[in-house]
Structures are given as structure tokens and as C-alpha cells.
Amino acid sequence: MSLTPFTKHYAEPERAAGAVRHYRWLNAHAKPLRQPALHTIRPDALTFERIEGRSVRPEDLPRVAELLGDAHGAAWASDLHSASLDTPHHFQDGTTFDDYLGPRRIALRRRHEQGYLPNKAALHAMLGLLEATAQGPCAFYKDSNPRNFFITSTQDIAVVDTDDLSLAPMGYDLAKLIATLHLTYGSLTDQAVTTALLAYNAAARRHDARLATTDRGQLDSFLGLHAVLTAPYVGRNGYRYSLPLRFSHRGAS
């Protein structure tokens, strides 16, 4: 018995077209990621193969971290080795692949306007932290939160949701996964975070030794950024806990 396909609806045709573009780029350049088959494309909706499984939990973090390291390494080797974090990349059709710095500068300023950063000094500190993290080889960011991964009955890992895709430093999307697991389930142990980072770096290293340089200080800097950028979503989407802002200044030399 086949499963009923899943249809995702979009208010704007540009968003649907962007999701298709991101889906195809990931299929071409991040081959370790298993995505559901895309069956039907309409201006306001996309229909996918339905994936049965559960969302990622804290105990899955080492496996998913390894998958992300492998996917980021593959994408760097295939396409992103020539990309720069402060310059938009381009898809094959010429459309823009957002850079790392520009959209996040805008987002941090918006968080200040929304009251999640208490004053201009806090905003400038976070903008400085963002600038400090814009270094090293390029990976991609696809919003790695627990809801965007499924563990199937055969223990395979499938990934969904290609609405967001941009350039990011190695380790940034791993930090998003760690941050959102914390927001969903509460604090992770220091050992769990370190184990995930080791698994991520080991997988990335298989593609090139230069990709395995994310250290704990850099990861904590990314967590500081995610603490601010995800602040409006606490209390929504299953995010029941706050991410401590103490991450904000670690590793920001």
C-alpha cells in the first residue's frame, strides 16, 4: 500500500520556485542527503513522496552531525569551493544563492527592532560576532532543525524542507541543529555537543582536510548567533526552552 503524497502550499510562486531550485541543487551537490522524491510542481504547491518516520531527538545528534559533515563536504567539493561567504553565489540558471553576511545583518537589525537585543551596544556586539565567524570554507545552510529530518523505520535519515538555502561557514548549520534540539528538548550536555562536532569534522575531513577545522569556540559563536536569530520562535514550533545568550561572546576573538 503506497502512502498518500505530501503537498506543501505556497502563498507566492517565487517561494515555490525557490524551493524547487534549492531541492535540485541539493540533489546535485549534496548527494549524501536523502530527500523525498518531488512528484509535481505547480506555481502554488509542490507534491512530494511522503516519508514516514519520527523527528530527530537528542540521541540522534551524532548520526545527523555526521550526515551534515558529509553533505557539507560533498557540496564544497562539487560546487562551493569557489564561493565566498560575503558574496552571493549563483545557481546554474543564474539566480542568486544568498551569501552568509548580508541576510544575517538584516535579521540581527530586525531582532534589535523587535526588542530581542536590548540596545545598540548589543546589536553591534552581535554584528561583530557575525563578521568574526565569516571565515573558512563555504558550506550551505538549510535550516537544520529537528522537524526537517526524519528517522525512518529502517533507521535511515531523510531530510525535508528546502524553503531556505544560503551560504554559511562549515559548522553553522550543525550549530542550528544543536540550538533547536536545545530549544525543543532542553539543555544538551557538553559531551553531547563535543561528540557531535567530532563526528561532523570527521565526515567533512573525508572530502578535504581543510574542511575539518571547526572548533568548539567557533561552534559556540554560531550558537550565540542562533540564540538571537531564533529568539522570536520560542514558544512556537515545539520550541519550549530558551537558548542562553551566554553563548554570544564565546570564541569571538
PDB file of C-alpha atoms in Angstrom:
ATOM      1  CA  MET A   1       0.000   0.000   0.000  1.00  0.00           C
ATOM      2  CA  SER A   2       1.549   3.267  -1.120  1.00  0.00           C
ATOM      3  CA  LEU A   3       1.491   6.344   1.107  1.00  0.00           C
ATOM      4  CA  THR A   4      -0.507   9.421   0.164  1.00  0.00           C
ATOM      5  CA  PRO A   5       1.906  12.062  -1.211  1.00  0.00           C
ATOM      6  CA  PHE A   6       2.574  15.192   0.814  1.00  0.00           C
ATOM      7  CA  THR A   7       1.657  18.566  -0.717  1.00  0.00           C
ATOM      8  CA  LYS A   8       3.159  21.810   0.519  1.00  0.00           C
ATOM      9  CA  HIS A   9       1.350  25.027  -0.433  1.00  0.00           C
ATOM     10  CA  TYR A  10       2.944  28.433  -1.039  1.00  0.00           C
ATOM     11  CA  ALA A  11       1.382  31.882  -0.964  1.00  0.00           C
ATOM     12  CA  GLU A  12       3.886  33.212  -3.501  1.00  0.00           C
ATOM     13  CA  PRO A  13       5.032  31.486  -6.720  1.00  0.00           C
ATOM     14  CA  GLU A  14       8.560  32.802  -6.130  1.00  0.00           C
ATOM     15  CA  ARG A  15       8.785  30.819  -2.886  1.00  0.00           C
ATOM     16  CA  ALA A  16       7.692  27.616  -4.599  1.00  0.00           C
ATOM     17  CA  ALA A  17      10.146  28.157  -7.457  1.00  0.00           C
ATOM     18  CA  GLY A  18      12.938  28.834  -4.950  1.00  0.00           C
ATOM     19  CA  ALA A  19      12.191  25.628  -3.041  1.00  0.00           C
ATOM     20  CA  VAL A  20      12.410  23.634  -6.284  1.00  0.00           C
ATOM     21  CA  ARG A  21      15.690  25.303  -7.189  1.00  0.00           C
ATOM     22  CA  HIS A  22      17.122  24.504  -3.731  1.00  0.00           C
ATOM     23  CA  TYR A  23      15.857  20.917  -3.897  1.00  0.00           C
ATOM     24  CA  ARG A  24      17.565  20.325  -7.226  1.00  0.00           C
ATOM     25  CA  TRP A  25      20.811  21.947  -6.092  1.00  0.00           C
ATOM     26  CA  LEU A  26      20.945  19.713  -3.026  1.00  0.00           C
ATOM     27  CA  ASN A  27      20.262  16.633  -5.148  1.00  0.00           C
ATOM     28  CA  ALA A  28      23.122  17.603  -7.464  1.00  0.00           C
ATOM     29  CA  HIS A  29      25.732  18.797  -4.966  1.00  0.00           C
ATOM     30  CA  ALA A  30      24.853  17.378  -1.530  1.00  0.00           C
ATOM     31  CA  LYS A  31      24.313  13.772  -2.550  1.00  0.00           C
ATOM     32  CA  PRO A  32      24.632  12.276   0.969  1.00  0.00           C
ATOM     33  CA  LEU A  33      21.273  13.887   1.829  1.00  0.00           C
ATOM     34  CA  ARG A  34      18.258  11.709   1.077  1.00  0.00           C
ATOM     35  CA  GLN A  35      15.315  13.861   0.002  1.00  0.00           C
ATOM     36  CA  PRO A  36      11.796  12.655  -0.800  1.00  0.00           C
ATOM     37  CA  ALA A  37      11.009  12.419  -4.498  1.00  0.00           C
ATOM     38  CA  LEU A  38       9.430  15.576  -5.944  1.00  0.00           C
ATOM     39  CA  HIS A  39       6.371  14.407  -7.921  1.00  0.00           C
ATOM     40  CA  THR A  40       4.506  17.518  -9.024  1.00  0.00           C
ATOM     41  CA  ILE A  41       5.423  21.194  -9.388  1.00  0.00           C
ATOM     42  CA  ARG A  42       2.700  23.839  -9.504  1.00  0.00           C
ATOM     43  CA  PRO A  43       3.027  27.616  -9.094  1.00  0.00           C
ATOM     44  CA  ASP A  44       1.459  27.467  -5.629  1.00  0.00           C
ATOM     45  CA  ALA A  45       2.233  23.926  -4.447  1.00  0.00           C
ATOM     46  CA  LEU A  46       4.796  21.130  -4.537  1.00  0.00           C
ATOM     47  CA  THR A  47       3.899  17.468  -4.081  1.00  0.00           C
ATOM     48  CA  PHE A  48       6.484  15.122  -2.587  1.00  0.00           C
ATOM     49  CA  GLU A  49       6.831  11.472  -1.747  1.00  0.00           C
ATOM     50  CA  ARG A  50       5.607  11.040   1.824  1.00  0.00           C
ATOM     51  CA  ILE A  51       8.310   9.986   4.262  1.00  0.00           C
ATOM     52  CA  GLU A  52       7.148   8.036   7.302  1.00  0.00           C
ATOM     53  CA  GLY A  53       9.284   8.413  10.399  1.00  0.00           C
ATOM     54  CA  ARG A  54       9.943  10.419  13.527  1.00  0.00           C
ATOM     55  CA  SER A  55      11.710  13.727  14.009  1.00  0.00           C
ATOM     56  CA  VAL A  56      15.280  13.834  15.257  1.00  0.00           C
ATOM     57  CA  ARG A  57      15.858  13.591  19.007  1.00  0.00           C
ATOM     58  CA  PRO A  58      18.984  14.383  21.057  1.00  0.00           C
ATOM     59  CA  GLU A  59      20.204  10.794  20.918  1.00  0.00           C
ATOM     60  CA  ASP A  60      20.306  11.043  17.106  1.00  0.00           C
ATOM     61  CA  LEU A  61      22.642  14.047  17.131  1.00  0.00           C
ATOM     62  CA  PRO A  62      25.928  12.189  16.392  1.00  0.00           C
ATOM     63  CA  ARG A  63      24.458  10.452  13.326  1.00  0.00           C
ATOM     64  CA  VAL A  64      22.859  13.609  11.956  1.00  0.00           C
ATOM     65  CA  ALA A  65      26.040  15.598  12.642  1.00  0.00           C
ATOM     66  CA  GLU A  66      27.994  13.053  10.615  1.00  0.00           C
ATOM     67  CA  LEU A  67      25.446  13.303   7.782  1.00  0.00           C
ATOM     68  CA  LEU A  68      25.717  17.100   7.757  1.00  0.00           C
ATOM     69  CA  GLY A  69      29.518  16.975   7.694  1.00  0.00           C
ATOM     70  CA  ASP A  70      29.388  14.561   4.772  1.00  0.00           C
ATOM     71  CA  ALA A  71      26.839  16.685   2.890  1.00  0.00           C
ATOM     72  CA  HIS A  72      28.718  19.942   3.501  1.00  0.00           C
ATOM     73  CA  GLY A  73      31.966  18.343   2.395  1.00  0.00           C
ATOM     74  CA  ALA A  74      30.358  16.972  -0.758  1.00  0.00           C
ATOM     75  CA  ALA A  75      28.818  20.354  -1.620  1.00  0.00           C
ATOM     76  CA  TRP A  76      32.157  22.108  -1.130  1.00  0.00           C
ATOM     77  CA  ALA A  77      33.944  19.635  -3.376  1.00  0.00           C
ATOM     78  CA  SER A  78      31.209  19.787  -6.014  1.00  0.00           C
ATOM     79  CA  ASP A  79      30.352  23.493  -6.177  1.00  0.00           C
ATOM     80  CA  LEU A  80      31.172  25.674  -3.162  1.00  0.00           C
ATOM     81  CA  HIS A  81      34.985  25.527  -3.210  1.00  0.00           C
ATOM     82  CA  SER A  82      34.932  28.706  -5.314  1.00  0.00           C
ATOM     83  CA  ALA A  83      32.282  30.508  -3.233  1.00  0.00           C
ATOM     84  CA  SER A  84      32.881  33.350  -0.780  1.00  0.00           C
ATOM     85  CA  LEU A  85      30.850  33.919   2.387  1.00  0.00           C
ATOM     86  CA  ASP A  86      30.385  37.645   1.711  1.00  0.00           C
ATOM     87  CA  THR A  87      29.351  37.319  -1.946  1.00  0.00           C
ATOM     88  CA  PRO A  88      26.121  35.808  -3.333  1.00  0.00           C
ATOM     89  CA  HIS A  89      26.710  32.558  -5.191  1.00  0.00           C
ATOM     90  CA  HIS A  90      24.672  31.657  -8.273  1.00  0.00           C
ATOM     91  CA  PHE A  91      22.672  28.664  -9.331  1.00  0.00           C
ATOM     92  CA  GLN A  92      23.093  27.216 -12.806  1.00  0.00           C
ATOM     93  CA  ASP A  93      20.144  29.278 -14.060  1.00  0.00           C
ATOM     94  CA  GLY A  94      21.825  32.476 -12.855  1.00  0.00           C
ATOM     95  CA  THR A  95      19.563  33.157  -9.889  1.00  0.00           C
ATOM     96  CA  THR A  96      21.112  34.174  -6.585  1.00  0.00           C
ATOM     97  CA  PHE A  97      22.216  31.851  -3.812  1.00  0.00           C
ATOM     98  CA  ASP A  98      22.208  34.140  -0.760  1.00  0.00           C
ATOM     99  CA  ASP A  99      25.534  34.954   0.870  1.00  0.00           C
ATOM    100  CA  TYR A 100      26.153  34.458   4.605  1.00  0.00           C
ATOM    101  CA  LEU A 101      26.630  38.015   5.846  1.00  0.00           C
ATOM    102  CA  GLY A 102      24.005  40.141   4.104  1.00  0.00           C
ATOM    103  CA  PRO A 103      20.773  38.387   5.159  1.00  0.00           C
ATOM    104  CA  ARG A 104      22.005  37.886   8.732  1.00  0.00           C
ATOM    105  CA  ARG A 105      22.966  41.531   9.160  1.00  0.00           C
ATOM    106  CA  ILE A 106      19.391  42.390   8.203  1.00  0.00           C
ATOM    107  CA  ALA A 107      17.996  39.736  10.559  1.00  0.00           C
ATOM    108  CA  LEU A 108      20.085  40.917  13.520  1.00  0.00           C
ATOM    109  CA  ARG A 109      18.973  44.513  13.000  1.00  0.00           C
ATOM    110  CA  ARG A 110      15.389  43.277  12.893  1.00  0.00           C
ATOM    111  CA  ARG A 111      15.881  41.425  16.181  1.00  0.00           C
ATOM    112  CA  HIS A 112      17.072  44.704  17.706  1.00  0.00           C
ATOM    113  CA  GLU A 113      13.964  46.481  16.414  1.00  0.00           C
ATOM    114  CA  GLN A 114      11.819  43.676  17.842  1.00  0.00           C
ATOM    115  CA  GLY A 115      13.416  44.035  21.268  1.00  0.00           C
ATOM    116  CA  TYR A 116      15.398  40.800  21.367  1.00  0.00           C
ATOM    117  CA  LEU A 117      18.626  42.789  21.565  1.00  0.00           C
ATOM    118  CA  PRO A 118      18.271  45.349  24.367  1.00  0.00           C
ATOM    119  CA  ASN A 119      20.346  48.201  22.960  1.00  0.00           C
ATOM    120  CA  LYS A 120      22.643  49.358  20.168  1.00  0.00           C
ATOM    121  CA  ALA A 121      25.700  48.042  22.009  1.00  0.00           C
ATOM    122  CA  ALA A 122      24.227  44.523  22.000  1.00  0.00           C
ATOM    123  CA  LEU A 123      23.409  44.845  18.295  1.00  0.00           C
ATOM    124  CA  HIS A 124      26.951  45.973  17.473  1.00  0.00           C
ATOM    125  CA  ALA A 125      28.349  43.080  19.522  1.00  0.00           C
ATOM    126  CA  MET A 126      26.278  40.581  17.550  1.00  0.00           C
ATOM    127  CA  LEU A 127      27.169  42.169  14.209  1.00  0.00           C
ATOM    128  CA  GLY A 128      30.833  41.919  15.233  1.00  0.00           C
ATOM    129  CA  LEU A 129      30.344  38.277  16.152  1.00  0.00           C
ATOM    130  CA  LEU A 130      28.759  37.649  12.751  1.00  0.00           C
ATOM    131  CA  GLU A 131      31.719  39.260  10.973  1.00  0.00           C
ATOM    132  CA  ALA A 132      34.175  37.217  13.060  1.00  0.00           C
ATOM    133  CA  THR A 133      32.516  33.952  12.029  1.00  0.00           C
ATOM    134  CA  ALA A 134      32.636  34.725   8.287  1.00  0.00           C
ATOM    135  CA  GLN A 135      35.791  32.775   7.616  1.00  0.00           C
ATOM    136  CA  GLY A 136      36.949  29.471   6.226  1.00  0.00           C
ATOM    137  CA  PRO A 137      35.471  27.222   3.529  1.00  0.00           C
ATOM    138  CA  CYS A 138      31.855  27.632   2.438  1.00  0.00           C
ATOM    139  CA  ALA A 139      29.131  25.207   3.307  1.00  0.00           C
ATOM    140  CA  PHE A 140      25.381  25.676   2.931  1.00  0.00           C
ATOM    141  CA  TYR A 141      22.627  26.422   5.428  1.00  0.00           C
ATOM    142  CA  LYS A 142      19.244  24.742   5.017  1.00  0.00           C
ATOM    143  CA  ASP A 143      17.681  25.326   8.443  1.00  0.00           C
ATOM    144  CA  SER A 144      18.675  22.076  10.141  1.00  0.00           C
ATOM    145  CA  ASN A 145      16.083  21.787  12.879  1.00  0.00           C
ATOM    146  CA  PRO A 146      14.654  18.525  14.290  1.00  0.00           C
ATOM    147  CA  ARG A 147      11.469  18.784  12.218  1.00  0.00           C
ATOM    148  CA  ASN A 148      13.442  18.801   8.961  1.00  0.00           C
ATOM    149  CA  PHE A 149      14.907  15.333   9.489  1.00  0.00           C
ATOM    150  CA  PHE A 150      13.068  12.041   9.713  1.00  0.00           C
ATOM    151  CA  ILE A 151      14.397   8.796  11.131  1.00  0.00           C
ATOM    152  CA  THR A 152      12.599   6.044   9.199  1.00  0.00           C
ATOM    153  CA  SER A 153      11.611   2.587  10.428  1.00  0.00           C
ATOM    154  CA  THR A 154      14.799   1.247   8.803  1.00  0.00           C
ATOM    155  CA  GLN A 155      16.861   3.897  10.674  1.00  0.00           C
ATOM    156  CA  ASP A 156      17.646   5.840   7.510  1.00  0.00           C
ATOM    157  CA  ILE A 157      17.747   9.638   7.746  1.00  0.00           C
ATOM    158  CA  ALA A 158      15.647  11.651   5.317  1.00  0.00           C
ATOM    159  CA  VAL A 159      15.682  15.459   5.012  1.00  0.00           C
ATOM    160  CA  VAL A 160      12.779  17.716   4.062  1.00  0.00           C
ATOM    161  CA  ASP A 161      12.017  21.425   3.572  1.00  0.00           C
ATOM    162  CA  THR A 162      14.127  23.300   1.059  1.00  0.00           C
ATOM    163  CA  ASP A 163      12.469  26.690   1.537  1.00  0.00           C
ATOM    164  CA  ASP A 164      15.684  28.219   2.913  1.00  0.00           C
ATOM    165  CA  LEU A 165      19.153  27.833   1.447  1.00  0.00           C
ATOM    166  CA  SER A 166      22.164  30.116   1.747  1.00  0.00           C
ATOM    167  CA  LEU A 167      25.915  30.080   2.101  1.00  0.00           C
ATOM    168  CA  ALA A 168      27.330  29.579   5.597  1.00  0.00           C
ATOM    169  CA  PRO A 169      30.621  28.626   7.229  1.00  0.00           C
ATOM    170  CA  MET A 170      31.339  25.000   7.968  1.00  0.00           C
ATOM    171  CA  GLY A 171      29.625  24.110  11.244  1.00  0.00           C
ATOM    172  CA  TYR A 172      26.957  26.843  11.143  1.00  0.00           C
ATOM    173  CA  ASP A 173      24.077  24.533  10.214  1.00  0.00           C
ATOM    174  CA  LEU A 174      25.297  21.955  12.741  1.00  0.00           C
ATOM    175  CA  ALA A 175      25.001  24.701  15.359  1.00  0.00           C
ATOM    176  CA  LYS A 176      21.423  25.356  14.172  1.00  0.00           C
ATOM    177  CA  LEU A 177      20.595  21.701  14.795  1.00  0.00           C
ATOM    178  CA  ILE A 178      22.187  21.792  18.261  1.00  0.00           C
ATOM    179  CA  ALA A 179      20.410  25.053  19.097  1.00  0.00           C
ATOM    180  CA  THR A 180      16.987  23.811  18.017  1.00  0.00           C
ATOM    181  CA  LEU A 181      17.402  20.476  19.817  1.00  0.00           C
ATOM    182  CA  HIS A 182      18.084  22.557  22.934  1.00  0.00           C
ATOM    183  CA  LEU A 183      15.027  24.721  22.258  1.00  0.00           C
ATOM    184  CA  THR A 184      12.898  21.588  21.836  1.00  0.00           C
ATOM    185  CA  TYR A 185      14.215  19.220  24.500  1.00  0.00           C
ATOM    186  CA  GLY A 186      16.234  21.355  26.919  1.00  0.00           C
ATOM    187  CA  SER A 187      19.961  21.622  27.530  1.00  0.00           C
ATOM    188  CA  LEU A 188      22.303  19.165  25.846  1.00  0.00           C
ATOM    189  CA  THR A 189      25.360  18.016  27.727  1.00  0.00           C
ATOM    190  CA  ASP A 190      28.744  19.450  26.883  1.00  0.00           C
ATOM    191  CA  GLN A 191      29.886  15.939  25.957  1.00  0.00           C
ATOM    192  CA  ALA A 192      26.981  15.514  23.523  1.00  0.00           C
ATOM    193  CA  VAL A 193      27.880  18.763  21.747  1.00  0.00           C
ATOM    194  CA  THR A 194      31.576  17.869  21.569  1.00  0.00           C
ATOM    195  CA  THR A 195      30.800  14.362  20.264  1.00  0.00           C
ATOM    196  CA  ALA A 196      28.604  15.847  17.532  1.00  0.00           C
ATOM    197  CA  LEU A 197      31.316  18.282  16.487  1.00  0.00           C
ATOM    198  CA  LEU A 198      33.902  15.490  16.295  1.00  0.00           C
ATOM    199  CA  ALA A 199      31.545  13.409  14.120  1.00  0.00           C
ATOM    200  CA  TYR A 200      30.869  16.405  11.861  1.00  0.00           C
ATOM    201  CA  ASN A 201      34.555  17.201  11.385  1.00  0.00           C
ATOM    202  CA  ALA A 202      35.476  13.568  10.740  1.00  0.00           C
ATOM    203  CA  ALA A 203      32.861  13.324   7.981  1.00  0.00           C
ATOM    204  CA  ALA A 204      33.890  16.632   6.400  1.00  0.00           C
ATOM    205  CA  ARG A 205      37.564  15.611   6.511  1.00  0.00           C
ATOM    206  CA  ARG A 206      36.837  12.696   4.185  1.00  0.00           C
ATOM    207  CA  HIS A 207      36.271  15.263   1.423  1.00  0.00           C
ATOM    208  CA  ASP A 208      39.206  17.558   2.234  1.00  0.00           C
ATOM    209  CA  ALA A 209      41.321  18.063   5.349  1.00  0.00           C
ATOM    210  CA  ARG A 210      40.723  21.835   5.156  1.00  0.00           C
ATOM    211  CA  LEU A 211      37.021  21.286   5.934  1.00  0.00           C
ATOM    212  CA  ALA A 212      37.604  19.807   9.391  1.00  0.00           C
ATOM    213  CA  THR A 213      38.715  22.929  11.242  1.00  0.00           C
ATOM    214  CA  THR A 214      35.524  23.965  13.095  1.00  0.00           C
ATOM    215  CA  ASP A 215      36.489  24.099  16.782  1.00  0.00           C
ATOM    216  CA  ARG A 216      34.361  24.447  19.874  1.00  0.00           C
ATOM    217  CA  GLY A 217      34.932  28.199  20.098  1.00  0.00           C
ATOM    218  CA  GLN A 218      33.579  28.682  16.567  1.00  0.00           C
ATOM    219  CA  LEU A 219      30.639  26.414  17.285  1.00  0.00           C
ATOM    220  CA  ASP A 220      29.781  28.420  20.403  1.00  0.00           C
ATOM    221  CA  SER A 221      29.955  31.634  18.369  1.00  0.00           C
ATOM    222  CA  PHE A 222      27.443  30.163  15.929  1.00  0.00           C
ATOM    223  CA  LEU A 223      25.245  29.167  18.871  1.00  0.00           C
ATOM    224  CA  GLY A 224      25.387  32.767  20.074  1.00  0.00           C
ATOM    225  CA  LEU A 225      24.069  33.959  16.719  1.00  0.00           C
ATOM    226  CA  HIS A 226      21.334  31.323  16.673  1.00  0.00           C
ATOM    227  CA  ALA A 227      20.280  32.308  20.206  1.00  0.00           C
ATOM    228  CA  VAL A 228      19.358  35.750  18.899  1.00  0.00           C
ATOM    229  CA  LEU A 229      18.104  34.757  15.450  1.00  0.00           C
ATOM    230  CA  THR A 230      15.725  32.081  16.818  1.00  0.00           C
ATOM    231  CA  ALA A 231      14.501  34.151  19.795  1.00  0.00           C
ATOM    232  CA  PRO A 232      11.134  35.100  18.189  1.00  0.00           C
ATOM    233  CA  TYR A 233      10.237  31.422  17.759  1.00  0.00           C
ATOM    234  CA  VAL A 234      10.470  30.398  21.416  1.00  0.00           C
ATOM    235  CA  GLY A 235       7.013  29.135  22.365  1.00  0.00           C
ATOM    236  CA  ARG A 236       6.257  28.134  18.753  1.00  0.00           C
ATOM    237  CA  ASN A 237       7.065  25.113  16.582  1.00  0.00           C
ATOM    238  CA  GLY A 238       7.715  22.955  19.628  1.00  0.00           C
ATOM    239  CA  TYR A 239      10.412  25.296  20.975  1.00  0.00           C
ATOM    240  CA  ARG A 240       9.682  25.198  24.715  1.00  0.00           C
ATOM    241  CA  TYR A 241      13.059  26.307  26.070  1.00  0.00           C
ATOM    242  CA  SER A 242      15.223  29.399  25.626  1.00  0.00           C
ATOM    243  CA  LEU A 243      18.773  29.246  24.338  1.00  0.00           C
ATOM    244  CA  PRO A 244      21.050  31.054  26.810  1.00  0.00           C
ATOM    245  CA  LEU A 245      22.651  34.184  25.438  1.00  0.00           C
ATOM    246  CA  ARG A 246      25.836  33.272  27.311  1.00  0.00           C
ATOM    247  CA  PHE A 247      26.906  31.623  24.049  1.00  0.00           C
ATOM    248  CA  SER A 248      27.078  35.033  22.403  1.00  0.00           C
ATOM    249  CA  HIS A 249      30.612  36.013  23.351  1.00  0.00           C
ATOM    250  CA  ARG A 250      32.473  32.722  23.390  1.00  0.00           C
ATOM    251  CA  GLY A 251      35.019  32.259  20.640  1.00  0.00           C
ATOM    252  CA  ALA A 252      34.504  35.751  19.286  1.00  0.00           C
ATOM    253  CA  SER A 253      38.116  36.825  19.235  1.00  0.00           C
TER     254      SER A 253
END
